[in-house]
Amino acid sequence: MKVIDRIIYCDNNATTRIAPEVFEGMKPFLTEFYGNPSSIHNFGGQVQKAIDEARASVAELLGAQESEIVFTSGGTESDNAAIFSAVRVKEPRKKVLISKLEHPAVLNLGKELFRRGYNVLEIPVDNSGRVDMDFIEDNVDSDTALVSVMWANNEIGNIYPVDEISRIAHSQGALFHTDAVQAVGKVPIDLSRMTIDTLALSGHKLHAPKGVGVLYIKRGVRFKPYLIGGHQERGRRAGTENVASIVGLGIACKLAIKNMKEENTRVKELRDKLEDSLLSSIQCTRLNGDKENRIPNTTNISFEYIEGEAILLMMNQMGICASSGSACTSGSLEPSHVLRAIGVPYTAAHGSVRFSLSVYNTADEIDFIIEKLPPIIDMLREISPYWRKRHHLQKV
Amino acid sequence: MWNYNEKVMEHFLHPRNVGEIENPDAVGEVGNITCGDALRLTLKIDRESERILDAKFQTFGCASAIASSSVLTEIIKGKKLDEVSKITNKDIVNVLGELPEEKMHCSVMGMEALQAAIANYRGENLSKHEEEEEEGRLVCKCFGVTDSKIRKVALQNRLHTVEQITNYTKAGGACGACIDEIQEILDELWKEKPCSKDENKTGFKCMTVVQKIMRIQEVLDKEVKPLLQNDGGSVELVDIQDMKVIVRMQGRCSSCPVSHVTLKNTIEAKLREFVCPEITVEEAK
């Protein structure tokens, strides 16, 4: 295989590079400062101090209080902990509402709750992926334990009116959880002014390492821990802290505060340029999702009549990293549940490509993709039996 | 990320015989855009010798679908029709070296397009061919897979689990409502079907460890154990080391003074007959 001399990484909703500042800050906690933060001696105590500092940084980014921040192993654990706790503290309520576009960490948990006898309702979405607010109003009732809607979608980038939904949930005494893994660092968040009960975030989507995350639990909200064991995290999450990663996450949150403006200006402009160029220079393309209301780094474009894995592997040859909602790349035999839920036709869902940018992307890189992608699409369409026949093809 | 080998990537990046033959003598079309892959094969055939003069393909699908199609055209070009009519998905996989298990359906699609093209040439028009397919009962409604196709692919590739059937035919891969039905088809198929003798006995050497274990286990279950059970004994597979199969005698066989005779005359003989003539069998110490 050809040696690729540079990587153009546009798959930041999958994971991000660890910021150099984050890595430098972590190093001492993987070498000399190996004490246990729970120890009485100073050697461990100084590690506890570093965790406290990280907690303060996370709280600042979220507009939360330090006591509301619980460190976990990542987004999935935070979602599991929040949702299992909510249904337990709201016993005997048996109803749970989740959106159809949730990450598997929530969606499959919904299926598990259904198997355990809960009445799990999936909130429908329209063709741009907006949730049906009337459905939520009509279905939240005095038997509802929890409503869970993500803050921003990982595939199409849509942002959801989480505080509004939270208020609807509260009007009937239900709890509200949001998976904010894709929103943190990309949209301003001030939880002190919101009613959200619990929120999940993941370090590695934020230029911190994999294996660390946060569960925000609003002050006053009852919580039953998911992991049972020691007293760590004020008894809300047992297990000796993943110190170095927590320190890294703290630094990443400081950087996110600093970079928020750039995400919403320079990165957004790069995303828009990429999107506009591809949509105008390549025919038979479509934008998936809510163009007006999404996180600034994400675009999801369908190239009709060809298949996403083939596009990704062709781009891979040139060092361009992106992802697709096609069946072949999802590991299942059906295209992404998000694209199907928002009614993207199969002809387009199989050929979808998601580009997700970060502050590390440059204008040069975006120009390179704009130059290299059209010939790839042309070549694959030449191979496709549907391209020449497209005018006769009935859309399915 | 799939782990495609170099040969698959090479055929994907530089596919051979892409396009459409004008005024073709045969056309084979399978799959559709909803399912996520489709292949259109066009052939130029010399009427007198029934030799394939040219073959071209168009494929909608992933890298392995494109590579499988490309290899298929290379295999069949210049060959006679009755030669290529015996080609199965395994021949395509053999040329490619390997395909990920989950991508086996791409090679099956190649075989089906070829068979559709041959049927088309022989005057059995496509609709009739489809009818034949439909003679079977529709099992997987998501991907339109019939019980006859499941049986055929299961026999050709010796598939025993629903997961394998999904990998090779897609059946059961979407809503999953037909999974129990596929299991029933497999149970029935392998119950009534005696162990087939491996036509290509050297094939055993090329198998992965897991495939070897499954093959040996299958022959032990179907051909050996019933014989031993007559005498109240049984046998258990312990290990496979290259061509050496290590077993443990069970039940009455474990205390039988002539178990070494059973070992050689029954177990080893059956494995040599059904799997590979070079196999030796030893008892676990």
PDB file of N, CA and C in Angstrom, chain B residues 18-50:
ATOM      1  N   VAL B  18     -14.551  -2.950 -16.165  1.00  0.00           N
ATOM      2  CA  VAL B  18     -15.696  -2.139 -15.755  1.00  0.00           C
ATOM      3  C   VAL B  18     -16.456  -1.675 -16.992  1.00  0.00           C
ATOM      4  N   GLY B  19     -17.757  -1.682 -16.942  1.00  0.00           N
ATOM      5  CA  GLY B  19     -18.552  -1.111 -18.027  1.00  0.00           C
ATOM      6  C   GLY B  19     -19.655  -2.024 -18.487  1.00  0.00           C
ATOM      7  N   GLU B  20     -20.081  -1.797 -19.701  1.00  0.00           N
ATOM      8  CA  GLU B  20     -21.243  -2.495 -20.220  1.00  0.00           C
ATOM      9  C   GLU B  20     -20.943  -2.860 -21.659  1.00  0.00           C
ATOM     10  N   ILE B  21     -21.155  -4.119 -22.031  1.00  0.00           N
ATOM     11  CA  ILE B  21     -20.948  -4.526 -23.423  1.00  0.00           C
ATOM     12  C   ILE B  21     -22.167  -4.109 -24.235  1.00  0.00           C
ATOM     13  N   GLU B  22     -21.889  -3.475 -25.379  1.00  0.00           N
ATOM     14  CA  GLU B  22     -23.019  -3.102 -26.247  1.00  0.00           C
ATOM     15  C   GLU B  22     -23.556  -4.347 -26.927  1.00  0.00           C
ATOM     16  N   ASN B  23     -24.835  -4.442 -27.060  1.00  0.00           N
ATOM     17  CA  ASN B  23     -25.497  -5.617 -27.627  1.00  0.00           C
ATOM     18  C   ASN B  23     -24.957  -6.916 -27.032  1.00  0.00           C
ATOM     19  N   PRO B  24     -25.081  -7.084 -25.762  1.00  0.00           N
ATOM     20  CA  PRO B  24     -24.509  -8.280 -25.131  1.00  0.00           C
ATOM     21  C   PRO B  24     -25.302  -9.528 -25.506  1.00  0.00           C
ATOM     22  N   ASP B  25     -24.614 -10.688 -25.412  1.00  0.00           N
ATOM     23  CA  ASP B  25     -25.314 -11.958 -25.655  1.00  0.00           C
ATOM     24  C   ASP B  25     -25.976 -12.462 -24.375  1.00  0.00           C
ATOM     25  N   ALA B  26     -25.522 -11.954 -23.253  1.00  0.00           N
ATOM     26  CA  ALA B  26     -26.136 -12.366 -21.987  1.00  0.00           C
ATOM     27  C   ALA B  26     -26.019 -11.234 -20.975  1.00  0.00           C
ATOM     28  N   VAL B  27     -27.069 -11.089 -20.164  1.00  0.00           N
ATOM     29  CA  VAL B  27     -27.067 -10.083 -19.105  1.00  0.00           C
ATOM     30  C   VAL B  27     -27.477 -10.764 -17.803  1.00  0.00           C
ATOM     31  N   GLY B  28     -26.747 -10.501 -16.741  1.00  0.00           N
ATOM     32  CA  GLY B  28     -27.138 -11.016 -15.423  1.00  0.00           C
ATOM     33  C   GLY B  28     -27.200  -9.865 -14.438  1.00  0.00           C
ATOM     34  N   GLU B  29     -28.354  -9.678 -13.826  1.00  0.00           N
ATOM     35  CA  GLU B  29     -28.506  -8.574 -12.872  1.00  0.00           C
ATOM     36  C   GLU B  29     -28.997  -9.118 -11.543  1.00  0.00           C
ATOM     37  N   VAL B  30     -28.318  -8.792 -10.470  1.00  0.00           N
ATOM     38  CA  VAL B  30     -28.789  -9.203  -9.142  1.00  0.00           C
ATOM     39  C   VAL B  30     -28.637  -8.059  -8.152  1.00  0.00           C
ATOM     40  N   GLY B  31     -29.356  -8.163  -7.056  1.00  0.00           N
ATOM     41  CA  GLY B  31     -29.305  -7.146  -6.001  1.00  0.00           C
ATOM     42  C   GLY B  31     -30.136  -5.937  -6.377  1.00  0.00           C
ATOM     43  N   ASN B  32     -30.248  -4.997  -5.459  1.00  0.00           N
ATOM     44  CA  ASN B  32     -30.897  -3.732  -5.771  1.00  0.00           C
ATOM     45  C   ASN B  32     -30.401  -2.651  -4.829  1.00  0.00           C
ATOM     46  N   ILE B  33     -30.744  -1.442  -5.175  1.00  0.00           N
ATOM     47  CA  ILE B  33     -30.149  -0.281  -4.502  1.00  0.00           C
ATOM     48  C   ILE B  33     -30.591  -0.187  -3.033  1.00  0.00           C
ATOM     49  N   THR B  34     -31.760  -0.734  -2.727  1.00  0.00           N
ATOM     50  CA  THR B  34     -32.236  -0.696  -1.347  1.00  0.00           C
ATOM     51  C   THR B  34     -31.377  -1.570  -0.453  1.00  0.00           C
ATOM     52  N   CYS B  35     -31.039  -2.751  -0.987  1.00  0.00           N
ATOM     53  CA  CYS B  35     -30.249  -3.697  -0.198  1.00  0.00           C
ATOM     54  C   CYS B  35     -28.827  -3.206   0.025  1.00  0.00           C
ATOM     55  N   GLY B  36     -28.370  -2.274  -0.788  1.00  0.00           N
ATOM     56  CA  GLY B  36     -27.028  -1.765  -0.580  1.00  0.00           C
ATOM     57  C   GLY B  36     -25.984  -2.355  -1.504  1.00  0.00           C
ATOM     58  N   ASP B  37     -26.335  -3.391  -2.267  1.00  0.00           N
ATOM     59  CA  ASP B  37     -25.415  -3.780  -3.327  1.00  0.00           C
ATOM     60  C   ASP B  37     -26.138  -4.407  -4.514  1.00  0.00           C
ATOM     61  N   ALA B  38     -25.549  -4.217  -5.676  1.00  0.00           N
ATOM     62  CA  ALA B  38     -26.148  -4.702  -6.908  1.00  0.00           C
ATOM     63  C   ALA B  38     -25.047  -4.891  -7.935  1.00  0.00           C
ATOM     64  N   LEU B  39     -25.248  -5.864  -8.832  1.00  0.00           N
ATOM     65  CA  LEU B  39     -24.236  -6.179  -9.838  1.00  0.00           C
ATOM     66  C   LEU B  39     -24.933  -6.436 -11.161  1.00  0.00           C
ATOM     67  N   ARG B  40     -24.411  -5.803 -12.221  1.00  0.00           N
ATOM     68  CA  ARG B  40     -24.921  -6.024 -13.572  1.00  0.00           C
ATOM     69  C   ARG B  40     -23.758  -6.546 -14.405  1.00  0.00           C
ATOM     70  N   LEU B  41     -23.912  -7.759 -14.891  1.00  0.00           N
ATOM     71  CA  LEU B  41     -22.855  -8.435 -15.640  1.00  0.00           C
ATOM     72  C   LEU B  41     -23.317  -8.585 -17.091  1.00  0.00           C
ATOM     73  N   THR B  42     -22.498  -8.136 -18.050  1.00  0.00           N
ATOM     74  CA  THR B  42     -22.843  -8.340 -19.463  1.00  0.00           C
ATOM     75  C   THR B  42     -21.749  -9.172 -20.131  1.00  0.00           C
ATOM     76  N   LEU B  43     -22.175 -10.118 -20.989  1.00  0.00           N
ATOM     77  CA  LEU B  43     -21.233 -11.049 -21.603  1.00  0.00           C
ATOM     78  C   LEU B  43     -21.346 -11.031 -23.124  1.00  0.00           C
ATOM     79  N   LYS B  44     -20.192 -11.220 -23.785  1.00  0.00           N
ATOM     80  CA  LYS B  44     -20.162 -11.475 -25.220  1.00  0.00           C
ATOM     81  C   LYS B  44     -19.779 -12.949 -25.350  1.00  0.00           C
ATOM     82  N   ILE B  45     -20.615 -13.727 -26.045  1.00  0.00           N
ATOM     83  CA  ILE B  45     -20.380 -15.175 -26.102  1.00  0.00           C
ATOM     84  C   ILE B  45     -20.328 -15.634 -27.552  1.00  0.00           C
ATOM     85  N   ASP B  46     -19.313 -16.444 -27.878  1.00  0.00           N
ATOM     86  CA  ASP B  46     -19.222 -17.036 -29.216  1.00  0.00           C
ATOM     87  C   ASP B  46     -20.243 -18.166 -29.308  1.00  0.00           C
ATOM     88  N   ARG B  47     -21.219 -18.001 -30.208  1.00  0.00           N
ATOM     89  CA  ARG B  47     -22.358 -18.930 -30.253  1.00  0.00           C
ATOM     90  C   ARG B  47     -21.907 -20.365 -30.533  1.00  0.00           C
ATOM     91  N   GLU B  48     -20.906 -20.499 -31.398  1.00  0.00           N
ATOM     92  CA  GLU B  48     -20.500 -21.841 -31.823  1.00  0.00           C
ATOM     93  C   GLU B  48     -19.791 -22.615 -30.712  1.00  0.00           C
ATOM     94  N   SER B  49     -18.772 -21.963 -30.154  1.00  0.00           N
ATOM     95  CA  SER B  49     -17.990 -22.669 -29.134  1.00  0.00           C
ATOM     96  C   SER B  49     -18.545 -22.450 -27.731  1.00  0.00           C
ATOM     97  N   GLU B  50     -19.503 -21.579 -27.617  1.00  0.00           N
ATOM     98  CA  GLU B  50     -20.046 -21.196 -26.312  1.00  0.00           C
ATOM     99  C   GLU B  50     -18.944 -20.706 -25.375  1.00  0.00           C
TER     100      GLU B  50
END
